[in-house]
Amino acid sequence: DSASNGFSFKGIKDYLDCYRSGKLTPSQVAKNIIAMLEDCDKSTPPLRAIVQWDQEQIMLMAEASTARYRNKCTLSYLDGIPVCLKEEFKVVPYHHRVGTVYLGTEPETEDATVAKKLREAGAIIIGVSNMHELGTGTTGCNPNRYHRIPRNPYKPNHFTGGSSSGSAAAVAAGLCPVAIGTDGGGSVRIPASFCGVVGLKGTFGRISSHGSLPLSYSTVSVGPICTSVADAAIVYSILAEPDPLYPYGLKQPKATLSDMCAPDLKGLKLGVDWTFFKACDAEVLSICEKAVEHLQSLGASVVEVSLPEMEELRVAHVICILSEMRDFLQPDFNKHFQEMNLDTRANLALASQFTALDYITANRQRTRSMRFLREIFTTVNCILTPAVASTAPRIYESDLLSGSSDMCFTVRSMRFMQLGNFTGIPGLVVPIGYSTAGLPISLQVMAKWWDEAVLLRIGLKLEQFRYQTKKPSIYYDILA
């Protein structure tokens, strides 16, 4: 719990305080949310964070939670907490459209593992959130009729980032303190960064992605987007465990939050490759450098490291993620080509040019990069980078009609993301300030496989660097 001056996002603790004191019940909160969801559909421009929701479903979960609070038998810290899940996950009774107009023609009858776990924890699922079509981009621009373009709560004429676009927008706009996204090339961390909230990509396999569309099986991790690091830790501790239905995470060590609340960062070594770190906009760099100094002032030491072959890794990651998506979406590409957004078609067409040889070579690069990291993590506890090299880009009129395809931006937005996706290490982005235009800027912390605890420990201290939190221009105070 931290004292803050001025605005602060409402997090899990604020909801629990209301419920425990009797100031509000989960049912009252649910009614507020329904009113807000109706409002943000009508606003100009519409927020488009939550693309499917059902009043009856929301109230059923809320009333069950209200009864548990009344009988003092709550299920977890998430009992009564509003959450949303990216449309990439199966959530009963919504359509599993994955950002398209042609998938999920029938309502879903089975929950993804994360949806099931959230229900078991007593959370109120307020709906499914918008996403970049099939997760193929980093802007969140999705002009099709079911989705439209989600707006950045800080500046509605700017993108949210993608592909977990609606998840980040919903959290930043106050609709829910917790959202779930997937991250194959920065898809949790880019939107979290652009929308000024916290995003955690777990180690590959740490949180089950069973029941999400398997777009790229070797790069995608699941993770929470939250208003604070403490909330991300709570959600992580509930979702992170082996799932018999998800083979990649079966042999994982137990998830812990050890030393997360240590008073300082003494004894921690923070690795920085300054050449790599500085490949970003001047405004982003200046605030990220100051945030690194802040971590040093808490007793951590900064160690210069060299991240080798980053250009090779970048190309190899693109080959792997696009080849795997193309493989899985081959039937869709043949059958539903005309119904796909233009940028999706372009990306999948590009992917069809990669050969088996390219894919094999790319995976050899993965082995090399993992070996380099193994050595680096014998000398440091984590690696620091800016989260994204720039702030959220503007939305142009043409984007609303035909979508957006800017390869230079895509490459740039993923620059600091691909290392985590390609090698499977976990990454956390924490907002540290704002550009002169008022757009959020974040720092990223990455650690060795399964060491999310050290990320959360550093993340808590990183939050203290931001001397104020600016209120987004679209913000709903559900507890007011």
Coordinates of C-alpha atoms in Angstrom, one line a residue:
D1 CA 0.0 0.0 0.0
S2 CA 1.5 3.3 -0.9
A3 CA 0.5 6.9 -0.3
S4 CA 0.1 8.9 -3.5
N5 CA -0.4 12.5 -4.2
G6 CA -3.3 13.4 -6.5
F7 CA -4.8 10.7 -8.8
S8 CA -4.2 7.0 -8.2
F9 CA -5.8 4.1 -10.0
K10 CA -8.2 2.0 -8.0
G11 CA -6.6 -1.4 -7.5
I12 CA -7.5 -4.8 -5.9
K13 CA -7.0 -3.4 -2.4
D14 CA -9.5 -0.5 -3.0
Y15 CA -12.1 -3.0 -4.0
L16 CA -11.5 -5.3 -1.1
D17 CA -11.6 -2.4 1.4
C18 CA -15.0 -1.4 0.0
Y19 CA -16.3 -5.0 0.2
R20 CA -14.9 -5.7 3.7
S21 CA -16.1 -2.5 5.2
G22 CA -19.5 -2.9 3.6
K23 CA -19.3 0.4 1.8
L24 CA -20.1 -1.4 -1.5
T25 CA -21.0 -4.9 -2.5
P26 CA -19.8 -6.7 -5.6
S27 CA -23.4 -6.4 -6.9
Q28 CA -23.3 -2.7 -6.6
V29 CA -19.9 -2.5 -8.3
A30 CA -21.3 -4.8 -11.1
K31 CA -24.2 -2.4 -11.7
N32 CA -21.8 0.5 -11.9
I33 CA -19.7 -1.4 -14.4
I34 CA -22.7 -2.2 -16.6
A35 CA -23.6 1.5 -16.6
M36 CA -20.1 2.4 -17.6
L37 CA -19.9 -0.2 -20.3
E38 CA -23.1 1.2 -21.8
D39 CA -21.6 4.7 -21.5
C40 CA -18.3 3.9 -23.2
D41 CA -20.1 2.3 -26.2
K42 CA -22.0 5.5 -26.7
S43 CA -19.2 8.0 -26.2
T44 CA -17.5 9.7 -29.1
P45 CA -15.2 8.2 -30.1
P46 CA -16.3 4.9 -28.5
L47 CA -13.6 3.4 -26.2
R48 CA -14.0 -0.1 -27.7
A49 CA -12.0 -1.8 -24.8
I50 CA -14.6 -4.5 -24.1
V51 CA -16.1 -5.9 -27.3
Q52 CA -18.5 -8.5 -25.8
W53 CA -20.2 -8.4 -22.5
D54 CA -23.4 -9.8 -21.0
Q55 CA -25.3 -8.0 -18.2
E56 CA -26.9 -11.2 -16.8
Q57 CA -23.5 -13.0 -16.6
I58 CA -21.9 -10.1 -14.9
M59 CA -24.7 -9.9 -12.3
L60 CA -24.7 -13.7 -11.6
M61 CA -21.0 -13.7 -10.7
A62 CA -21.4 -10.5 -8.7
E63 CA -24.4 -11.8 -6.7
A64 CA -22.5 -15.0 -5.9
S65 CA -19.6 -12.9 -4.6
T66 CA -21.8 -10.6 -2.6
A67 CA -23.3 -13.7 -0.8
R68 CA -19.7 -15.0 0.0
Y69 CA -18.8 -11.6 1.5
R70 CA -22.0 -11.7 3.6
N71 CA -21.2 -15.2 4.8
K72 CA -17.5 -14.4 5.3
C73 CA -16.4 -17.3 3.1
T74 CA -14.5 -15.5 0.2
L75 CA -12.5 -17.6 -2.2
S76 CA -9.4 -15.5 -2.8
Y77 CA -8.1 -11.9 -3.1
L78 CA -9.8 -11.8 -6.5
D79 CA -13.2 -12.5 -5.1
G80 CA -15.5 -9.8 -6.4
I81 CA -12.7 -8.2 -8.5
P82 CA -13.8 -7.2 -12.0
V83 CA -11.5 -8.7 -14.7
C84 CA -11.6 -9.0 -18.5
L85 CA -9.9 -11.5 -20.8
K86 CA -8.5 -10.9 -24.3
E87 CA -10.7 -12.3 -27.0
E88 CA -8.0 -14.8 -27.8
F89 CA -9.2 -16.8 -24.8
K90 CA -12.3 -19.0 -24.8
V91 CA -14.8 -17.5 -22.2
V92 CA -18.3 -18.9 -21.8
P93 CA -20.7 -17.7 -23.2
Y94 CA -18.9 -15.3 -25.6
H95 CA -17.8 -15.7 -29.2
H96 CA -14.2 -16.8 -29.5
R97 CA -13.5 -14.4 -32.4
V98 CA -9.8 -13.7 -31.8
G99 CA -10.2 -10.2 -33.4
T100 CA -11.7 -11.6 -36.6
V101 CA -15.2 -11.5 -38.2
Y102 CA -15.2 -15.1 -39.2
L103 CA -14.1 -17.1 -36.1
G104 CA -16.3 -18.0 -33.2
T105 CA -19.6 -18.2 -35.0
E106 CA -21.2 -20.0 -32.1
P107 CA -21.0 -18.9 -28.4
E108 CA -18.3 -20.7 -26.5
T109 CA -19.2 -23.7 -24.2
E110 CA -15.9 -24.2 -22.5
D111 CA -13.6 -21.9 -20.6
A112 CA -9.8 -21.5 -21.2
T113 CA -7.8 -22.5 -18.2
V114 CA -7.2 -18.9 -17.1
A115 CA -10.9 -18.1 -17.3
K116 CA -11.7 -21.2 -15.3
K117 CA -9.1 -20.2 -12.6
L118 CA -10.5 -16.7 -12.4
R119 CA -14.0 -18.0 -11.9
E120 CA -12.7 -20.4 -9.2
A121 CA -11.1 -17.4 -7.5
G122 CA -14.4 -15.6 -7.4
A123 CA -13.5 -12.9 -9.9
I124 CA -16.3 -11.1 -11.9
I125 CA -15.6 -11.5 -15.6
I126 CA -17.0 -8.4 -17.1
G127 CA -16.5 -9.5 -20.7
V128 CA -13.9 -10.1 -23.4
S129 CA -11.6 -7.4 -24.6
N130 CA -10.6 -6.1 -28.0
M131 CA -7.5 -7.2 -29.8
H132 CA -5.5 -6.8 -33.0
E133 CA -6.9 -9.2 -35.5
L134 CA -5.3 -12.7 -34.9
G135 CA -2.6 -10.9 -32.8
T136 CA -0.7 -9.9 -35.9
G137 CA 0.2 -6.3 -35.0
T138 CA 1.4 -4.0 -32.3
T139 CA -0.9 -1.0 -32.8
G140 CA -4.3 -2.6 -31.8
C141 CA -5.7 -1.2 -35.0
N142 CA -8.7 -3.4 -35.9
P143 CA -11.2 -1.7 -38.3
N144 CA -13.5 -4.7 -38.8
R145 CA -17.2 -4.4 -37.8
Y146 CA -17.1 -6.4 -34.6
H147 CA -14.1 -4.7 -33.1
R148 CA -13.3 -1.2 -34.3
I149 CA -10.3 0.7 -33.0
P150 CA -9.8 0.8 -29.2
R151 CA -8.8 4.2 -27.9
N152 CA -5.9 5.1 -25.6
P153 CA -7.5 6.4 -22.4
Y154 CA -4.6 8.9 -22.0
K155 CA -5.1 10.4 -25.5
P156 CA -8.1 9.0 -27.4
N157 CA -6.6 10.0 -30.8
H158 CA -3.7 7.7 -30.2
F159 CA -3.4 3.9 -30.4
T160 CA -3.5 1.6 -27.3
G161 CA -0.7 -0.7 -28.7
G162 CA -1.4 -4.3 -29.4
S163 CA -2.2 -7.0 -29.7
S164 CA -3.8 -7.1 -26.1
S165 CA -5.2 -3.7 -26.9
G166 CA -8.6 -3.8 -25.2
S167 CA -7.1 -5.4 -22.1
A168 CA -4.7 -2.4 -21.5
A169 CA -7.4 0.2 -22.4
A170 CA -9.9 -1.4 -20.0
V171 CA -7.5 -1.3 -17.1
A172 CA -6.3 2.3 -17.8
A173 CA -9.9 3.5 -18.2
G174 CA -10.8 2.1 -14.8
L175 CA -13.3 -0.5 -16.1
C176 CA -11.5 -3.3 -14.2
P177 CA -8.2 -3.4 -12.2
V178 CA -7.1 -6.7 -13.9
A179 CA -7.1 -7.9 -17.5
I180 CA -5.5 -10.9 -19.1
G181 CA -3.5 -10.8 -22.3
T182 CA -1.1 -12.9 -24.4
D183 CA 2.4 -11.9 -25.5
G184 CA 4.2 -13.4 -28.5
G185 CA 6.0 -10.2 -29.6
G186 CA 5.2 -7.7 -26.8
S187 CA 1.4 -8.1 -27.0
V188 CA 1.0 -7.6 -23.2
R189 CA 3.9 -5.2 -22.6
I190 CA 3.5 -2.8 -25.5
P191 CA -0.2 -1.9 -24.8
A192 CA 0.5 -1.8 -21.0
S193 CA 3.3 0.6 -21.7
F194 CA 1.3 2.8 -24.1
C195 CA -1.6 2.9 -21.7
G196 CA 0.4 3.7 -18.6
V197 CA -0.3 0.5 -16.7
V198 CA 1.7 -2.5 -15.5
G199 CA 2.1 -5.6 -17.8
L200 CA 3.7 -8.9 -16.9
K201 CA 4.7 -11.5 -19.4
G202 CA 5.4 -14.7 -17.5
T203 CA 8.2 -17.2 -18.4
F204 CA 7.2 -19.2 -21.4
G205 CA 4.8 -22.0 -20.0
R206 CA 4.4 -20.4 -16.6
I207 CA 0.7 -19.5 -17.0
S208 CA -1.4 -22.0 -19.1
S209 CA -2.5 -20.8 -22.5
H210 CA -4.8 -23.8 -22.9
G211 CA -8.0 -22.6 -24.4
S212 CA -6.5 -19.6 -26.3
L213 CA -6.0 -19.8 -30.0
P214 CA -2.5 -21.4 -30.5
L215 CA -1.2 -18.8 -32.9
S216 CA 2.5 -19.2 -32.1
Y217 CA 3.2 -22.1 -29.8
S218 CA 6.9 -21.3 -29.1
T219 CA 6.8 -17.5 -28.4
V220 CA 3.5 -16.8 -26.7
S221 CA 3.2 -16.3 -22.9
V222 CA 0.2 -15.3 -20.9
G223 CA 0.2 -12.5 -18.4
P224 CA -1.8 -9.9 -16.4
I225 CA -2.2 -6.2 -17.1
C226 CA -3.0 -4.4 -13.9
T227 CA -2.9 -0.9 -12.3
S228 CA 0.0 -1.8 -10.0
V229 CA 2.8 -4.3 -9.5
A230 CA 1.3 -5.6 -6.3
D231 CA -1.9 -6.5 -8.2
A232 CA 0.1 -8.1 -11.0
A233 CA 1.8 -10.2 -8.2
I234 CA -1.6 -11.3 -6.8
V235 CA -2.9 -12.3 -10.2
Y236 CA 0.3 -14.1 -11.1
S237 CA 0.3 -16.1 -7.8
I238 CA -3.3 -17.3 -8.6
L239 CA -2.7 -18.2 -12.3
A240 CA 0.9 -19.5 -12.3
E241 CA 1.0 -23.2 -11.9
P242 CA 1.3 -26.3 -14.1
D243 CA -1.8 -27.3 -16.1
P244 CA -2.2 -30.9 -17.2
L245 CA -3.8 -29.6 -20.4
Y246 CA -0.8 -27.4 -21.3
P247 CA 2.4 -29.5 -21.8
Y248 CA 4.9 -26.6 -22.0
G249 CA 4.5 -25.6 -18.3
L250 CA 4.4 -29.0 -16.7
K251 CA 8.0 -29.1 -15.3
Q252 CA 8.0 -25.6 -13.9
P253 CA 9.4 -24.8 -10.4
K254 CA 6.9 -23.5 -7.8
A255 CA 6.0 -19.9 -8.3
T256 CA 7.1 -17.8 -5.3
L257 CA 7.0 -14.1 -4.4
S258 CA 10.2 -14.4 -2.2
D259 CA 11.8 -11.1 -1.0
M260 CA 9.2 -9.2 -3.1
C261 CA 8.7 -6.7 -0.3
A262 CA 12.4 -6.4 0.7
P263 CA 13.0 -2.8 2.0
D264 CA 15.7 -2.1 -0.6
L265 CA 17.5 -3.5 -3.6
K266 CA 20.8 -4.2 -1.9
G267 CA 22.8 -7.1 -3.4
L268 CA 20.9 -7.0 -6.8
K269 CA 22.9 -6.6 -10.0
L270 CA 21.0 -4.9 -12.8
G271 CA 22.4 -5.6 -16.3
V272 CA 22.3 -2.9 -18.9
D273 CA 23.6 -3.0 -22.5
W274 CA 23.8 0.7 -23.0
T275 CA 24.1 0.6 -26.8
F276 CA 20.9 -1.4 -27.0
F277 CA 19.2 0.6 -24.2
K278 CA 19.8 3.9 -26.0
A279 CA 18.1 2.9 -29.3
C280 CA 14.9 4.8 -28.4
D281 CA 13.4 8.3 -28.6
A282 CA 15.3 11.0 -26.6
E283 CA 12.3 11.6 -24.3
V284 CA 12.0 7.9 -23.6
L285 CA 15.8 7.6 -23.0
S286 CA 16.1 10.5 -20.6
I287 CA 13.3 9.3 -18.2
C288 CA 14.5 5.6 -18.4
E289 CA 18.0 6.6 -17.5
K290 CA 16.7 8.5 -14.4
A291 CA 14.7 5.5 -13.4
V292 CA 17.8 3.3 -13.5
E293 CA 19.6 5.8 -11.2
H294 CA 16.6 5.6 -8.9
L295 CA 17.1 1.8 -8.6
Q296 CA 20.8 2.4 -7.9
S297 CA 19.9 4.8 -5.1
L298 CA 18.1 1.9 -3.4
G299 CA 21.2 -0.2 -3.3
A300 CA 21.2 -2.1 -6.6
S301 CA 24.4 -2.0 -8.7
V302 CA 24.3 -1.5 -12.5
V303 CA 26.5 -3.8 -14.4
E304 CA 27.3 -3.3 -18.1
V305 CA 26.5 -6.4 -20.1
S306 CA 26.6 -7.1 -23.8
L307 CA 23.6 -8.7 -25.5
P308 CA 25.1 -10.4 -28.5
E309 CA 23.5 -11.0 -31.9
M310 CA 20.4 -8.9 -31.2
E311 CA 19.9 -8.2 -34.9
E312 CA 20.0 -12.0 -35.7
L313 CA 17.7 -12.6 -32.8
R314 CA 15.2 -10.0 -34.1
V315 CA 15.1 -11.6 -37.6
A316 CA 14.9 -15.1 -36.1
H317 CA 12.0 -14.2 -33.8
V318 CA 10.0 -12.8 -36.7
I319 CA 10.7 -15.9 -38.8
C320 CA 9.5 -18.2 -35.9
I321 CA 6.4 -16.3 -34.8
L322 CA 5.2 -15.7 -38.4
S323 CA 6.0 -19.2 -39.6
E324 CA 4.1 -20.7 -36.7
M325 CA 1.1 -18.4 -37.2
R326 CA 1.1 -19.1 -40.9
D327 CA 1.2 -22.8 -40.3
F328 CA -1.7 -22.6 -37.9
L329 CA -3.7 -20.2 -40.0
Q330 CA -3.1 -21.8 -43.4
P331 CA -6.7 -23.0 -43.8
D332 CA -8.0 -19.5 -42.7
F333 CA -5.7 -17.8 -45.2
N334 CA -7.1 -20.0 -48.0
K335 CA -10.7 -19.8 -47.0
H336 CA -11.2 -16.4 -45.3
F337 CA -8.6 -14.2 -47.0
Q338 CA -11.2 -11.7 -48.2
E339 CA -12.6 -11.3 -44.6
M340 CA -9.2 -10.6 -43.1
N341 CA -7.9 -7.0 -42.4
L342 CA -5.4 -5.8 -45.0
D343 CA -2.4 -5.9 -42.6
T344 CA -3.2 -9.4 -41.5
R345 CA -3.2 -10.5 -45.1
A346 CA 0.1 -8.8 -45.7
N347 CA 1.8 -10.4 -42.7
L348 CA 0.5 -13.9 -43.5
A349 CA 1.6 -13.4 -47.2
L350 CA 5.0 -12.4 -46.0
A351 CA 5.2 -15.4 -43.7
S352 CA 4.5 -17.8 -46.6
Q353 CA 7.9 -16.8 -48.1
F354 CA 9.8 -18.3 -45.2
T355 CA 11.2 -21.8 -45.8
A356 CA 11.7 -24.8 -43.6
L357 CA 15.4 -24.0 -43.7
D358 CA 14.8 -20.4 -42.4
Y359 CA 12.7 -21.8 -39.6
I360 CA 15.4 -24.4 -38.6
T361 CA 18.2 -21.7 -38.8
A362 CA 16.0 -19.3 -36.6
N363 CA 15.6 -22.0 -34.0
R364 CA 19.4 -22.6 -34.0
Q365 CA 19.7 -18.9 -33.2
R366 CA 17.2 -19.4 -30.3
T367 CA 19.5 -22.0 -28.8
R368 CA 22.5 -19.6 -29.1
S369 CA 20.6 -16.7 -27.6
M370 CA 19.4 -18.8 -24.7
R371 CA 23.0 -19.8 -24.0
F372 CA 24.2 -16.2 -24.1
L373 CA 21.5 -15.3 -21.6
R374 CA 22.4 -18.2 -19.3
E375 CA 25.9 -16.8 -19.1
I376 CA 24.7 -13.2 -18.6
F377 CA 22.4 -14.3 -15.7
T378 CA 25.3 -15.8 -13.8
T379 CA 26.6 -12.2 -13.4
V380 CA 23.3 -10.2 -13.1
N381 CA 19.8 -10.7 -11.6
C382 CA 18.0 -8.9 -14.4
I383 CA 18.3 -6.9 -17.6
L384 CA 16.9 -3.4 -17.9
T385 CA 15.6 -1.8 -21.1
P386 CA 13.1 0.9 -22.0
A387 CA 9.7 -0.8 -22.6
V388 CA 9.0 0.6 -26.0
A389 CA 11.3 2.9 -28.0
S390 CA 8.6 5.5 -28.6
T391 CA 5.2 6.5 -27.2
A392 CA 1.8 5.5 -28.6
P393 CA 1.4 6.6 -32.3
R394 CA -1.5 8.7 -33.6
I395 CA -4.7 7.3 -35.1
Y396 CA -5.4 8.7 -38.6
E397 CA -8.8 8.9 -40.3
S398 CA -7.7 6.3 -42.9
D399 CA -6.8 3.8 -40.1
L400 CA -10.5 3.7 -39.1
L401 CA -11.5 2.6 -42.6
S402 CA -8.7 0.4 -43.9
G403 CA -6.5 -0.3 -40.9
S404 CA -2.8 0.6 -40.5
S405 CA 0.4 -1.1 -41.7
D406 CA 3.6 0.6 -40.7
M407 CA 6.5 -2.0 -40.7
C408 CA 9.0 0.6 -39.4
F409 CA 6.8 1.2 -36.4
T410 CA 6.1 -2.5 -35.8
V411 CA 9.8 -3.3 -35.9
R412 CA 10.6 -0.4 -33.6
S413 CA 7.8 -1.1 -31.1
M414 CA 9.1 -4.7 -30.7
R415 CA 12.8 -3.9 -30.3
F416 CA 13.0 -4.4 -26.6
M417 CA 10.3 -7.1 -26.5
Q418 CA 11.6 -9.9 -28.8
L419 CA 14.4 -11.1 -26.5
G420 CA 11.8 -12.2 -23.9
N421 CA 9.5 -13.9 -26.4
F422 CA 12.2 -15.6 -28.3
T423 CA 14.1 -17.1 -25.3
G424 CA 11.1 -17.4 -23.0
I425 CA 12.4 -15.3 -20.1
P426 CA 9.9 -13.2 -18.2
G427 CA 9.5 -9.4 -18.5
L428 CA 7.7 -6.7 -16.6
V429 CA 6.9 -3.2 -17.7
V430 CA 6.2 -0.4 -15.2
P431 CA 5.1 3.1 -16.0
I432 CA 7.7 5.7 -14.9
G433 CA 6.5 8.9 -16.4
Y434 CA 5.0 10.8 -19.4
S435 CA 6.2 12.5 -22.6
T436 CA 5.7 16.3 -23.0
A437 CA 2.6 15.4 -25.0
G438 CA 1.3 13.5 -21.9
L439 CA 1.7 10.0 -23.2
P440 CA 2.9 7.2 -20.8
I441 CA 6.5 5.9 -20.8
S442 CA 7.6 2.7 -19.2
L443 CA 10.8 0.8 -18.2
Q444 CA 11.1 -3.0 -18.7
V445 CA 12.8 -5.5 -16.3
M446 CA 13.6 -9.0 -17.6
A447 CA 14.9 -11.9 -15.4
K448 CA 16.1 -15.4 -15.9
W449 CA 13.6 -18.2 -16.5
W450 CA 11.0 -18.7 -13.7
D451 CA 12.4 -15.8 -11.6
E452 CA 9.3 -13.5 -11.8
A453 CA 9.8 -12.8 -8.1
V454 CA 12.8 -10.6 -8.7
L455 CA 10.9 -8.7 -11.4
L456 CA 8.1 -7.9 -9.0
R457 CA 10.6 -6.9 -6.3
I458 CA 12.3 -4.4 -8.6
G459 CA 8.9 -3.3 -10.1
L460 CA 7.6 -2.3 -6.6
K461 CA 10.6 0.0 -6.2
L462 CA 10.3 1.3 -9.8
E463 CA 6.7 2.5 -9.0
Q464 CA 8.1 4.8 -6.3
F465 CA 10.1 6.7 -9.0
R466 CA 7.0 8.1 -10.7
Y467 CA 6.4 11.1 -8.5
Q468 CA 2.8 11.5 -9.8
T469 CA 0.3 9.5 -11.7
K470 CA -1.6 11.5 -14.3
K471 CA -5.3 10.8 -14.6
P472 CA -6.3 9.4 -18.1
S473 CA -8.6 11.6 -20.1
I474 CA -11.1 8.7 -20.3
Y475 CA -11.5 7.3 -16.7
Y476 CA -14.4 5.6 -15.0
D477 CA -14.3 5.5 -11.2
I478 CA -16.3 2.4 -10.5
L479 CA -16.0 2.8 -6.7
A480 CA -17.2 6.4 -6.6

